[in-house]
Amino acid sequence: MLIIGCDYHPSFQQIAFVDTETGEVKEKRLVHREEAEKFYRDLAAEGRQVRVGMEASGHARWFERLVAELQFELWMGDASEIRRKRGRKQKTDRRDAQHILDLLLKNDFPPIWVPNWENRDLRQLLWHRHRMVQARTRIMNQLQAVALNEGLLCRKKLWRERGRQQLEAFRLARWASRRRQDLLQLLDRLNPTIAELSQAIEREVEKCPAAQQLMTHPGVGPLTALGFVLIIGDASRFQCGKQVASYLGLVPLEDSSGNRRRLGHITKQGSSMLRFLLVEAAQVTVRSLPEWRRRYAHLMMRRGRKTAKVAMARRLAIRLYWMMRQGWDYQQWSKFGSHAGQPGNRDGVQSNIEKLIGRPAPLS
């Protein structure tokens, strides 16, 4: 078998490889894309068994498809763990490739979960709609500024028929009028595109039972449910909700030592799109559930509005994780969730057990 440690860059890759049969070690620098593709295809033509290890990084889709096509083993490693295991302070491309190769040979390589190709393609659908909505928001904000400069303050009414007519009726200078016209045209083009993408997401949710179960929770729509299922993937790879919150970057930075404990802002190490969706969904949940509304008001008075929003988003993420892992909808969570058996929960575990044994439940 040929074991290859690959230090991947967008324009080239530095590799260090060893033949386990002869023990011969070599190094090579492959320029993307023709030289690298020729090298790996030649190995496949020779009938060699190949294992490639590399850090998880972006801009490597073509390389992953090539390795999968040639039926080679591809191990994706945690970049932070690989960096932590590096002993020397000298860092070069050659040293990085040799370091990855050493980890592969010592069986100390830190692999990570990699989603399948279908999952990745659906993520592109979510990202595309997310970026289109962001572009539409920027355009709408610019048009609001144009209306405000002309003394028109109507907020959301600007996008109704009467507000649109008032906006188009303003007599503006040459380039200001050109800007207004172009922005309105872009807005008219984006609205059908976003609507089409939203319908595509709804069709994908109909094929995903896990997303349909998450949608039963108040405040969770098709976009948030599908995004959570795609980003989390296999829920069993997390042991608790705290790990999910950390994976999504919803936990605070911490620099503690001894009796001193310092907490900072959230890490933001996970998917920025899913964090945004969770914050938006949590605000709808706060307006829908009295318990969440009380908790949100309490946190807002103590820590401020922004911190309270993030805290509720973290709570929603943990709840969605347990619903996804247990295969529950919101009604089942209400009966058998973490609050089951507590006073005031008539359908909790305690009252259900007493029903089975024939004893009356105590009045709460």
mmCIF file of C-alpha atoms in Angstrom:
data_model
loop_
_atom_site.group_PDB
_atom_site.id
_atom_site.type_symbol
_atom_site.label_atom_id
_atom_site.label_comp_id
_atom_site.label_asym_id
_atom_site.label_seq_id
_atom_site.Cartn_x
_atom_site.Cartn_y
_atom_site.Cartn_z
ATOM 1 C CA MET A 1 0.000 0.000 0.000
ATOM 2 C CA LEU A 2 1.078 3.556 -0.707
ATOM 3 C CA ILE A 3 0.365 5.982 2.164
ATOM 4 C CA ILE A 4 0.383 9.659 1.223
ATOM 5 C CA GLY A 5 0.481 12.686 3.501
ATOM 6 C CA CYS A 6 -0.897 15.647 1.562
ATOM 7 C CA ASP A 7 -0.489 19.327 2.450
ATOM 8 C CA TYR A 8 -3.177 20.778 0.183
ATOM 9 C CA HIS A 9 -3.202 24.321 -1.238
ATOM 10 C CA PRO A 10 -5.532 25.766 -3.894
ATOM 11 C CA SER A 11 -2.775 25.965 -6.539
ATOM 12 C CA PHE A 12 -0.604 22.995 -5.575
ATOM 13 C CA GLN A 13 -0.096 20.198 -3.066
ATOM 14 C CA GLN A 14 3.037 19.011 -1.306
ATOM 15 C CA ILE A 15 2.996 15.263 -0.636
ATOM 16 C CA ALA A 16 5.174 12.844 1.278
ATOM 17 C CA PHE A 17 4.509 9.156 0.619
ATOM 18 C CA VAL A 18 5.872 5.798 1.668
ATOM 19 C CA ASP A 19 5.578 2.347 0.128
ATOM 20 C CA THR A 20 4.730 -0.026 2.987
ATOM 21 C CA GLU A 21 6.188 -2.991 1.066
ATOM 22 C CA THR A 22 9.634 -1.540 0.342
ATOM 23 C CA GLY A 23 9.781 1.186 3.018
ATOM 24 C CA GLU A 24 10.856 3.761 0.421
ATOM 25 C CA VAL A 25 9.945 7.362 1.333
ATOM 26 C CA LYS A 26 9.589 10.107 -1.292
ATOM 27 C CA GLU A 27 8.456 13.705 -1.538
ATOM 28 C CA LYS A 28 6.859 15.529 -4.439
ATOM 29 C CA ARG A 29 5.233 18.845 -5.275
ATOM 30 C CA LEU A 30 2.212 18.577 -7.584
ATOM 31 C CA VAL A 31 0.817 21.601 -9.405
ATOM 32 C CA HIS A 32 -2.962 21.704 -9.767
ATOM 33 C CA ARG A 33 -4.732 20.456 -11.676
ATOM 34 C CA GLU A 34 -3.149 18.586 -14.577
ATOM 35 C CA GLU A 35 0.049 17.394 -12.883
ATOM 36 C CA ALA A 36 -1.717 16.195 -9.728
ATOM 37 C CA GLU A 37 -4.444 14.386 -11.665
ATOM 38 C CA LYS A 38 -1.863 12.650 -13.878
ATOM 39 C CA PHE A 39 0.103 11.477 -10.824
ATOM 40 C CA TYR A 40 -2.887 9.863 -9.124
ATOM 41 C CA ARG A 41 -4.259 8.351 -12.318
ATOM 42 C CA ASP A 42 -0.891 6.745 -12.983
ATOM 43 C CA LEU A 43 -1.039 5.146 -9.527
ATOM 44 C CA ALA A 44 -4.498 3.785 -10.306
ATOM 45 C CA ALA A 45 -3.256 2.402 -13.636
ATOM 46 C CA GLU A 46 -0.523 0.521 -11.768
ATOM 47 C CA GLY A 47 -3.160 -1.100 -9.567
ATOM 48 C CA ARG A 48 -1.708 0.377 -6.375
ATOM 49 C CA GLN A 49 -3.683 0.577 -3.137
ATOM 50 C CA VAL A 50 -3.479 4.172 -1.963
ATOM 51 C CA ARG A 51 -4.455 5.939 1.259
ATOM 52 C CA VAL A 52 -4.382 9.747 1.248
ATOM 53 C CA GLY A 53 -4.497 11.835 4.404
ATOM 54 C CA MET A 54 -5.071 15.597 4.374
ATOM 55 C CA GLU A 55 -6.345 18.393 6.562
ATOM 56 C CA ALA A 56 -9.952 19.450 6.169
ATOM 57 C CA SER A 57 -9.901 22.547 3.983
ATOM 58 C CA GLY A 58 -11.898 24.290 1.327
ATOM 59 C CA HIS A 59 -11.454 24.416 -2.457
ATOM 60 C CA ALA A 60 -10.702 20.693 -2.701
ATOM 61 C CA ARG A 61 -13.933 19.324 -4.172
ATOM 62 C CA TRP A 62 -12.321 18.305 -7.464
ATOM 63 C CA PHE A 63 -9.569 16.454 -5.615
ATOM 64 C CA GLU A 64 -12.051 14.589 -3.417
ATOM 65 C CA ARG A 65 -14.046 13.572 -6.498
ATOM 66 C CA LEU A 66 -10.850 12.380 -8.186
ATOM 67 C CA VAL A 67 -9.830 10.227 -5.213
ATOM 68 C CA ALA A 68 -13.345 8.771 -4.982
ATOM 69 C CA GLU A 69 -13.351 8.025 -8.721
ATOM 70 C CA LEU A 70 -10.030 6.169 -8.461
ATOM 71 C CA GLN A 71 -11.337 4.263 -5.406
ATOM 72 C CA PHE A 72 -8.525 5.430 -3.140
ATOM 73 C CA GLU A 73 -8.939 5.879 0.609
ATOM 74 C CA LEU A 74 -9.257 9.526 1.632
ATOM 75 C CA TRP A 75 -8.886 10.446 5.294
ATOM 76 C CA MET A 76 -9.884 13.970 6.237
ATOM 77 C CA GLY A 77 -8.268 15.177 9.451
ATOM 78 C CA ASP A 78 -9.115 17.820 12.035
ATOM 79 C CA ALA A 79 -6.806 20.732 11.167
ATOM 80 C CA SER A 80 -6.639 22.065 14.744
ATOM 81 C CA GLU A 81 -5.772 18.617 16.146
ATOM 82 C CA ILE A 82 -3.101 18.064 13.503
ATOM 83 C CA ARG A 83 -1.629 21.464 14.331
ATOM 84 C CA ARG A 84 -1.683 20.676 18.050
ATOM 85 C CA LYS A 85 0.211 17.414 17.516
ATOM 86 C CA ARG A 86 3.034 19.236 15.704
ATOM 87 C CA GLY A 87 6.069 19.384 18.000
ATOM 88 C CA ARG A 88 8.433 21.602 16.024
ATOM 89 C CA LYS A 89 7.973 25.332 15.708
ATOM 90 C CA GLN A 90 9.290 25.384 12.140
ATOM 91 C CA LYS A 91 6.379 25.174 9.714
ATOM 92 C CA THR A 92 6.855 24.562 6.008
ATOM 93 C CA ASP A 93 4.889 22.721 3.362
ATOM 94 C CA ARG A 94 7.377 19.842 3.391
ATOM 95 C CA ARG A 95 7.222 19.543 7.184
ATOM 96 C CA ASP A 96 3.412 19.623 7.117
ATOM 97 C CA ALA A 97 3.223 16.815 4.551
ATOM 98 C CA GLN A 98 5.756 14.745 6.505
ATOM 99 C CA HIS A 99 3.856 15.416 9.751
ATOM 100 C CA ILE A 100 0.581 14.157 8.245
ATOM 101 C CA LEU A 101 2.380 11.083 6.927
ATOM 102 C CA ASP A 102 3.861 10.359 10.372
ATOM 103 C CA LEU A 103 0.404 10.575 11.955
ATOM 104 C CA LEU A 104 -0.946 8.116 9.397
ATOM 105 C CA LEU A 105 1.879 5.667 10.036
ATOM 106 C CA LYS A 106 1.477 5.898 13.828
ATOM 107 C CA ASN A 107 -2.337 5.465 13.660
ATOM 108 C CA ASP A 108 -2.583 8.850 15.404
ATOM 109 C CA PHE A 109 -4.349 10.672 12.566
ATOM 110 C CA PRO A 110 -7.461 12.565 13.872
ATOM 111 C CA PRO A 111 -10.251 11.796 11.354
ATOM 112 C CA ILE A 112 -13.438 13.849 11.172
ATOM 113 C CA TRP A 113 -16.950 13.144 9.934
ATOM 114 C CA VAL A 114 -17.381 14.017 6.251
ATOM 115 C CA PRO A 115 -20.886 14.440 4.754
ATOM 116 C CA ASN A 116 -21.803 12.589 1.588
ATOM 117 C CA TRP A 117 -22.120 14.260 -1.792
ATOM 118 C CA GLU A 118 -25.913 14.542 -1.635
ATOM 119 C CA ASN A 119 -25.650 16.322 1.712
ATOM 120 C CA ARG A 120 -23.104 18.750 0.282
ATOM 121 C CA ASP A 121 -25.230 19.518 -2.738
ATOM 122 C CA LEU A 122 -28.268 20.286 -0.572
ATOM 123 C CA ARG A 123 -26.084 22.588 1.521
ATOM 124 C CA GLN A 124 -25.355 24.515 -1.662
ATOM 125 C CA LEU A 125 -29.109 25.010 -2.088
ATOM 126 C CA LEU A 126 -29.386 26.452 1.417
ATOM 127 C CA TRP A 127 -26.322 28.659 0.979
ATOM 128 C CA HIS A 128 -27.554 29.932 -2.379
ATOM 129 C CA ARG A 129 -30.901 30.995 -0.953
ATOM 130 C CA HIS A 130 -29.205 32.486 2.120
ATOM 131 C CA ARG A 131 -26.917 34.637 -0.033
ATOM 132 C CA MET A 132 -29.779 35.683 -2.291
ATOM 133 C CA VAL A 133 -31.793 36.833 0.730
ATOM 134 C CA GLN A 134 -28.798 38.783 2.017
ATOM 135 C CA ALA A 135 -28.415 40.474 -1.362
ATOM 136 C CA ARG A 136 -32.129 41.343 -1.405
ATOM 137 C CA THR A 137 -31.879 42.806 2.094
ATOM 138 C CA ARG A 138 -29.002 45.069 1.059
ATOM 139 C CA ILE A 139 -30.955 46.259 -1.971
ATOM 140 C CA MET A 140 -34.066 46.948 0.100
ATOM 141 C CA ASN A 141 -32.013 48.913 2.639
ATOM 142 C CA GLN A 142 -30.610 51.092 -0.156
ATOM 143 C CA LEU A 143 -34.095 51.772 -1.487
ATOM 144 C CA GLN A 144 -35.265 52.651 2.002
ATOM 145 C CA ALA A 145 -32.416 55.175 2.173
ATOM 146 C CA VAL A 146 -33.544 56.685 -1.137
ATOM 147 C CA ALA A 147 -37.088 57.037 0.215
ATOM 148 C CA LEU A 148 -35.896 58.560 3.487
ATOM 149 C CA ASN A 149 -33.831 61.161 1.632
ATOM 150 C CA GLU A 150 -37.045 62.242 -0.110
ATOM 151 C CA GLY A 151 -38.995 62.430 3.160
ATOM 152 C CA LEU A 152 -40.913 59.153 2.769
ATOM 153 C CA LEU A 153 -40.947 56.990 5.924
ATOM 154 C CA CYS A 154 -43.210 53.966 5.499
ATOM 155 C CA ARG A 155 -40.924 51.036 6.433
ATOM 156 C CA LYS A 156 -42.515 47.755 5.252
ATOM 157 C CA LYS A 157 -45.298 49.604 3.430
ATOM 158 C CA LEU A 158 -42.703 50.711 0.899
ATOM 159 C CA TRP A 159 -42.849 47.238 -0.674
ATOM 160 C CA ARG A 160 -46.597 47.376 -1.221
ATOM 161 C CA GLU A 161 -48.088 48.659 -4.439
ATOM 162 C CA ARG A 162 -48.781 52.173 -3.143
ATOM 163 C CA GLY A 163 -45.353 52.505 -1.573
ATOM 164 C CA ARG A 164 -43.705 51.349 -4.794
ATOM 165 C CA GLN A 165 -45.632 53.958 -6.755
ATOM 166 C CA GLN A 166 -44.567 56.703 -4.356
ATOM 167 C CA LEU A 167 -40.930 55.618 -4.637
ATOM 168 C CA GLU A 168 -41.004 55.614 -8.425
ATOM 169 C CA ALA A 169 -42.778 59.008 -8.539
ATOM 170 C CA PHE A 170 -39.897 60.945 -6.960
ATOM 171 C CA ARG A 171 -38.051 63.320 -9.281
ATOM 172 C CA LEU A 172 -34.388 62.538 -8.765
ATOM 173 C CA ALA A 173 -31.167 63.667 -10.384
ATOM 174 C CA ARG A 174 -29.713 61.715 -13.285
ATOM 175 C CA TRP A 175 -27.557 59.165 -11.458
ATOM 176 C CA ALA A 176 -29.805 58.945 -8.409
ATOM 177 C CA SER A 177 -32.669 58.042 -10.757
ATOM 178 C CA ARG A 178 -30.441 55.472 -12.503
ATOM 179 C CA ARG A 179 -29.530 53.947 -9.129
ATOM 180 C CA ARG A 180 -33.193 53.685 -8.109
ATOM 181 C CA GLN A 181 -34.121 52.063 -11.414
ATOM 182 C CA ASP A 182 -31.308 49.494 -11.269
ATOM 183 C CA LEU A 183 -32.058 48.593 -7.648
ATOM 184 C CA LEU A 184 -35.735 48.066 -8.417
ATOM 185 C CA GLN A 185 -34.857 45.851 -11.363
ATOM 186 C CA LEU A 186 -32.505 43.765 -9.227
ATOM 187 C CA LEU A 187 -35.212 43.451 -6.582
ATOM 188 C CA ASP A 188 -37.747 42.286 -9.154
ATOM 189 C CA ARG A 189 -35.280 39.641 -10.374
ATOM 190 C CA LEU A 190 -34.359 38.381 -6.910
ATOM 191 C CA ASN A 191 -37.891 37.878 -5.597
ATOM 192 C CA PRO A 192 -38.862 35.088 -8.086
ATOM 193 C CA THR A 193 -35.457 33.428 -7.624
ATOM 194 C CA ILE A 194 -35.824 33.324 -3.847
ATOM 195 C CA ALA A 195 -39.381 32.034 -4.147
ATOM 196 C CA GLU A 196 -38.210 29.247 -6.458
ATOM 197 C CA LEU A 197 -35.409 28.266 -4.079
ATOM 198 C CA SER A 198 -37.828 28.269 -1.141
ATOM 199 C CA GLN A 199 -40.128 25.887 -2.982
ATOM 200 C CA ALA A 200 -37.178 23.604 -3.728
ATOM 201 C CA ILE A 201 -36.304 23.527 -0.020
ATOM 202 C CA GLU A 202 -39.885 22.638 0.872
ATOM 203 C CA ARG A 203 -39.788 19.747 -1.614
ATOM 204 C CA GLU A 204 -36.559 18.465 -0.060
ATOM 205 C CA VAL A 205 -38.111 18.659 3.419
ATOM 206 C CA GLU A 206 -40.945 16.423 2.228
ATOM 207 C CA LYS A 207 -38.320 13.743 1.501
ATOM 208 C CA CYS A 208 -36.664 14.096 4.941
ATOM 209 C CA PRO A 209 -38.645 12.649 7.897
ATOM 210 C CA ALA A 210 -36.161 14.073 10.437
ATOM 211 C CA ALA A 211 -36.705 17.616 9.146
ATOM 212 C CA GLN A 212 -40.467 17.135 9.250
ATOM 213 C CA GLN A 213 -40.258 16.133 12.913
ATOM 214 C CA LEU A 214 -38.179 19.203 13.745
ATOM 215 C CA MET A 215 -40.708 21.436 11.997
ATOM 216 C CA THR A 216 -43.327 20.473 14.597
ATOM 217 C CA HIS A 217 -41.420 22.608 17.114
ATOM 218 C CA PRO A 218 -42.849 26.157 17.328
ATOM 219 C CA GLY A 219 -40.752 28.653 15.413
ATOM 220 C CA VAL A 220 -38.900 26.087 13.271
ATOM 221 C CA GLY A 221 -39.589 26.316 9.548
ATOM 222 C CA PRO A 222 -38.436 24.263 6.559
ATOM 223 C CA LEU A 223 -35.184 26.188 6.109
ATOM 224 C CA THR A 224 -34.068 25.844 9.745
ATOM 225 C CA ALA A 225 -35.136 22.204 9.993
ATOM 226 C CA LEU A 226 -33.394 21.110 6.805
ATOM 227 C CA GLY A 227 -30.289 23.143 7.619
ATOM 228 C CA PHE A 228 -30.046 21.583 11.088
ATOM 229 C CA VAL A 229 -30.357 18.052 9.708
ATOM 230 C CA LEU A 230 -27.733 18.650 7.016
ATOM 231 C CA ILE A 231 -25.183 20.379 9.259
ATOM 232 C CA ILE A 232 -25.530 18.000 12.229
ATOM 233 C CA GLY A 233 -25.661 14.907 10.019
ATOM 234 C CA ASP A 234 -25.410 11.831 12.243
ATOM 235 C CA ALA A 235 -26.732 12.919 15.645
ATOM 236 C CA SER A 236 -25.191 9.912 17.387
ATOM 237 C CA ARG A 237 -21.679 11.345 16.897
ATOM 238 C CA PHE A 238 -22.481 13.841 19.674
ATOM 239 C CA GLN A 239 -22.765 12.620 23.262
ATOM 240 C CA CYS A 240 -24.697 15.572 24.683
ATOM 241 C CA GLY A 241 -26.284 18.885 23.782
ATOM 242 C CA LYS A 242 -23.256 20.849 25.009
ATOM 243 C CA GLN A 243 -21.153 19.287 22.274
ATOM 244 C CA VAL A 244 -23.725 20.355 19.678
ATOM 245 C CA ALA A 245 -23.691 23.930 20.993
ATOM 246 C CA SER A 246 -19.895 23.918 20.838
ATOM 247 C CA TYR A 247 -19.940 22.446 17.312
ATOM 248 C CA LEU A 248 -22.213 25.275 16.160
ATOM 249 C CA GLY A 249 -20.094 27.969 17.819
ATOM 250 C CA LEU A 250 -22.792 28.975 20.314
ATOM 251 C CA VAL A 251 -20.656 28.585 23.456
ATOM 252 C CA PRO A 252 -18.503 31.399 24.905
ATOM 253 C CA LEU A 253 -14.756 31.641 24.679
ATOM 254 C CA GLU A 254 -13.107 30.569 27.915
ATOM 255 C CA ASP A 255 -9.694 31.351 29.372
ATOM 256 C CA SER A 256 -9.769 29.919 32.886
ATOM 257 C CA SER A 257 -6.948 28.935 35.176
ATOM 258 C CA GLY A 258 -6.994 28.129 38.887
ATOM 259 C CA ASN A 259 -9.645 30.164 40.664
ATOM 260 C CA ARG A 260 -9.927 32.610 37.781
ATOM 261 C CA ARG A 261 -12.593 32.120 35.158
ATOM 262 C CA ARG A 262 -12.874 34.324 32.107
ATOM 263 C CA LEU A 263 -15.637 34.029 29.532
ATOM 264 C CA GLY A 264 -15.780 36.000 26.301
ATOM 265 C CA HIS A 265 -17.999 36.208 23.247
ATOM 266 C CA ILE A 266 -19.240 33.072 21.497
ATOM 267 C CA THR A 267 -16.644 31.159 19.494
ATOM 268 C CA LYS A 268 -18.482 31.288 16.121
ATOM 269 C CA GLN A 269 -16.548 28.203 15.030
ATOM 270 C CA GLY A 270 -19.461 26.399 13.400
ATOM 271 C CA SER A 271 -21.754 27.118 10.480
ATOM 272 C CA SER A 272 -22.567 30.837 10.347
ATOM 273 C CA MET A 273 -25.690 30.150 8.289
ATOM 274 C CA LEU A 274 -27.138 27.709 10.816
ATOM 275 C CA ARG A 275 -26.352 30.091 13.704
ATOM 276 C CA PHE A 276 -28.250 32.826 11.881
ATOM 277 C CA LEU A 277 -31.207 30.531 11.235
ATOM 278 C CA LEU A 278 -31.311 29.371 14.862
ATOM 279 C CA VAL A 279 -31.299 32.942 16.167
ATOM 280 C CA GLU A 280 -34.155 33.863 13.822
ATOM 281 C CA ALA A 281 -36.139 30.731 14.718
ATOM 282 C CA ALA A 282 -35.559 31.234 18.453
ATOM 283 C CA GLN A 283 -37.130 34.707 18.279
ATOM 284 C CA VAL A 284 -40.275 33.204 16.758
ATOM 285 C CA THR A 285 -40.275 30.499 19.453
ATOM 286 C CA VAL A 286 -40.027 33.193 22.137
ATOM 287 C CA ARG A 287 -43.160 34.835 20.770
ATOM 288 C CA SER A 288 -44.964 31.482 20.577
ATOM 289 C CA LEU A 289 -44.231 29.823 23.955
ATOM 290 C CA PRO A 290 -44.888 31.594 27.286
ATOM 291 C CA GLU A 291 -42.081 29.682 29.044
ATOM 292 C CA TRP A 292 -39.540 30.821 26.478
ATOM 293 C CA ARG A 293 -40.891 34.366 26.643
ATOM 294 C CA ARG A 294 -40.356 34.504 30.421
ATOM 295 C CA ARG A 295 -36.835 33.105 30.165
ATOM 296 C CA TYR A 296 -35.956 35.482 27.359
ATOM 297 C CA ALA A 297 -37.251 38.505 29.307
ATOM 298 C CA HIS A 298 -35.257 37.430 32.369
ATOM 299 C CA LEU A 299 -32.036 37.040 30.365
ATOM 300 C CA MET A 300 -32.605 40.295 28.510
ATOM 301 C CA MET A 301 -32.904 42.250 31.759
ATOM 302 C CA ARG A 302 -29.742 40.640 33.163
ATOM 303 C CA ARG A 303 -27.440 40.408 30.128
ATOM 304 C CA GLY A 304 -28.963 42.437 27.325
ATOM 305 C CA ARG A 305 -30.984 41.687 24.211
ATOM 306 C CA LYS A 306 -28.179 40.303 22.027
ATOM 307 C CA THR A 307 -26.932 37.870 24.652
ATOM 308 C CA ALA A 308 -30.477 36.722 25.356
ATOM 309 C CA LYS A 309 -31.072 35.981 21.660
ATOM 310 C CA VAL A 310 -27.945 33.852 21.446
ATOM 311 C CA ALA A 311 -28.846 32.012 24.663
ATOM 312 C CA MET A 312 -32.276 31.127 23.317
ATOM 313 C CA ALA A 313 -30.746 30.006 20.014
ATOM 314 C CA ARG A 314 -28.397 27.712 21.941
ATOM 315 C CA ARG A 315 -31.333 26.298 23.884
ATOM 316 C CA LEU A 316 -33.260 25.698 20.663
ATOM 317 C CA ALA A 317 -30.263 23.949 19.082
ATOM 318 C CA ILE A 318 -29.951 21.571 22.035
ATOM 319 C CA ARG A 319 -33.654 20.781 21.966
ATOM 320 C CA LEU A 320 -33.627 20.120 18.223
ATOM 321 C CA TYR A 321 -30.622 17.846 18.689
ATOM 322 C CA TRP A 322 -32.437 15.675 21.238
ATOM 323 C CA MET A 323 -35.583 15.584 19.122
ATOM 324 C CA MET A 324 -33.483 14.479 16.156
ATOM 325 C CA ARG A 325 -31.529 11.898 18.142
ATOM 326 C CA GLN A 326 -34.606 10.379 19.806
ATOM 327 C CA GLY A 327 -36.746 10.610 16.668
ATOM 328 C CA TRP A 328 -39.392 12.648 18.504
ATOM 329 C CA ASP A 329 -41.738 15.343 17.313
ATOM 330 C CA TYR A 330 -42.711 18.294 19.518
ATOM 331 C CA GLN A 331 -45.667 16.499 21.118
ATOM 332 C CA GLN A 332 -43.468 13.600 22.203
ATOM 333 C CA TRP A 333 -40.845 16.015 23.503
ATOM 334 C CA SER A 334 -43.504 17.794 25.555
ATOM 335 C CA LYS A 335 -44.403 14.487 27.225
ATOM 336 C CA PHE A 336 -41.040 12.789 27.583
ATOM 337 C CA GLY A 337 -38.457 15.580 27.352
ATOM 338 C CA SER A 338 -35.995 16.728 30.008
ATOM 339 C CA HIS A 339 -38.831 18.433 31.933
ATOM 340 C CA ALA A 340 -40.932 15.261 32.145
ATOM 341 C CA GLY A 341 -41.962 14.295 35.671
ATOM 342 C CA GLN A 342 -41.575 17.796 37.070
ATOM 343 C CA PRO A 343 -44.468 19.413 38.983
ATOM 344 C CA GLY A 344 -46.911 21.051 36.655
ATOM 345 C CA ASN A 345 -46.297 18.631 33.800
ATOM 346 C CA ARG A 346 -49.416 16.484 33.813
ATOM 347 C CA ASP A 347 -48.241 14.349 30.904
ATOM 348 C CA GLY A 348 -44.771 13.723 32.320
ATOM 349 C CA VAL A 349 -43.074 10.428 33.048
ATOM 350 C CA GLN A 350 -44.272 10.279 36.634
ATOM 351 C CA SER A 351 -47.966 10.637 35.818
ATOM 352 C CA ASN A 352 -47.693 8.122 32.935
ATOM 353 C CA ILE A 353 -46.132 5.495 35.197
ATOM 354 C CA GLU A 354 -48.841 6.021 37.795
ATOM 355 C CA LYS A 355 -51.490 5.552 35.127
ATOM 356 C CA LEU A 356 -49.947 2.219 34.218
ATOM 357 C CA ILE A 357 -49.897 0.934 37.824
ATOM 358 C CA GLY A 358 -53.361 2.274 38.541
ATOM 359 C CA ARG A 359 -52.461 4.902 41.152
ATOM 360 C CA PRO A 360 -53.855 8.393 41.005
ATOM 361 C CA ALA A 361 -51.307 11.131 40.320
ATOM 362 C CA PRO A 362 -50.857 13.694 43.126
ATOM 363 C CA LEU A 363 -52.323 17.105 42.525
ATOM 364 C CA SER A 364 -49.700 19.640 41.466
#
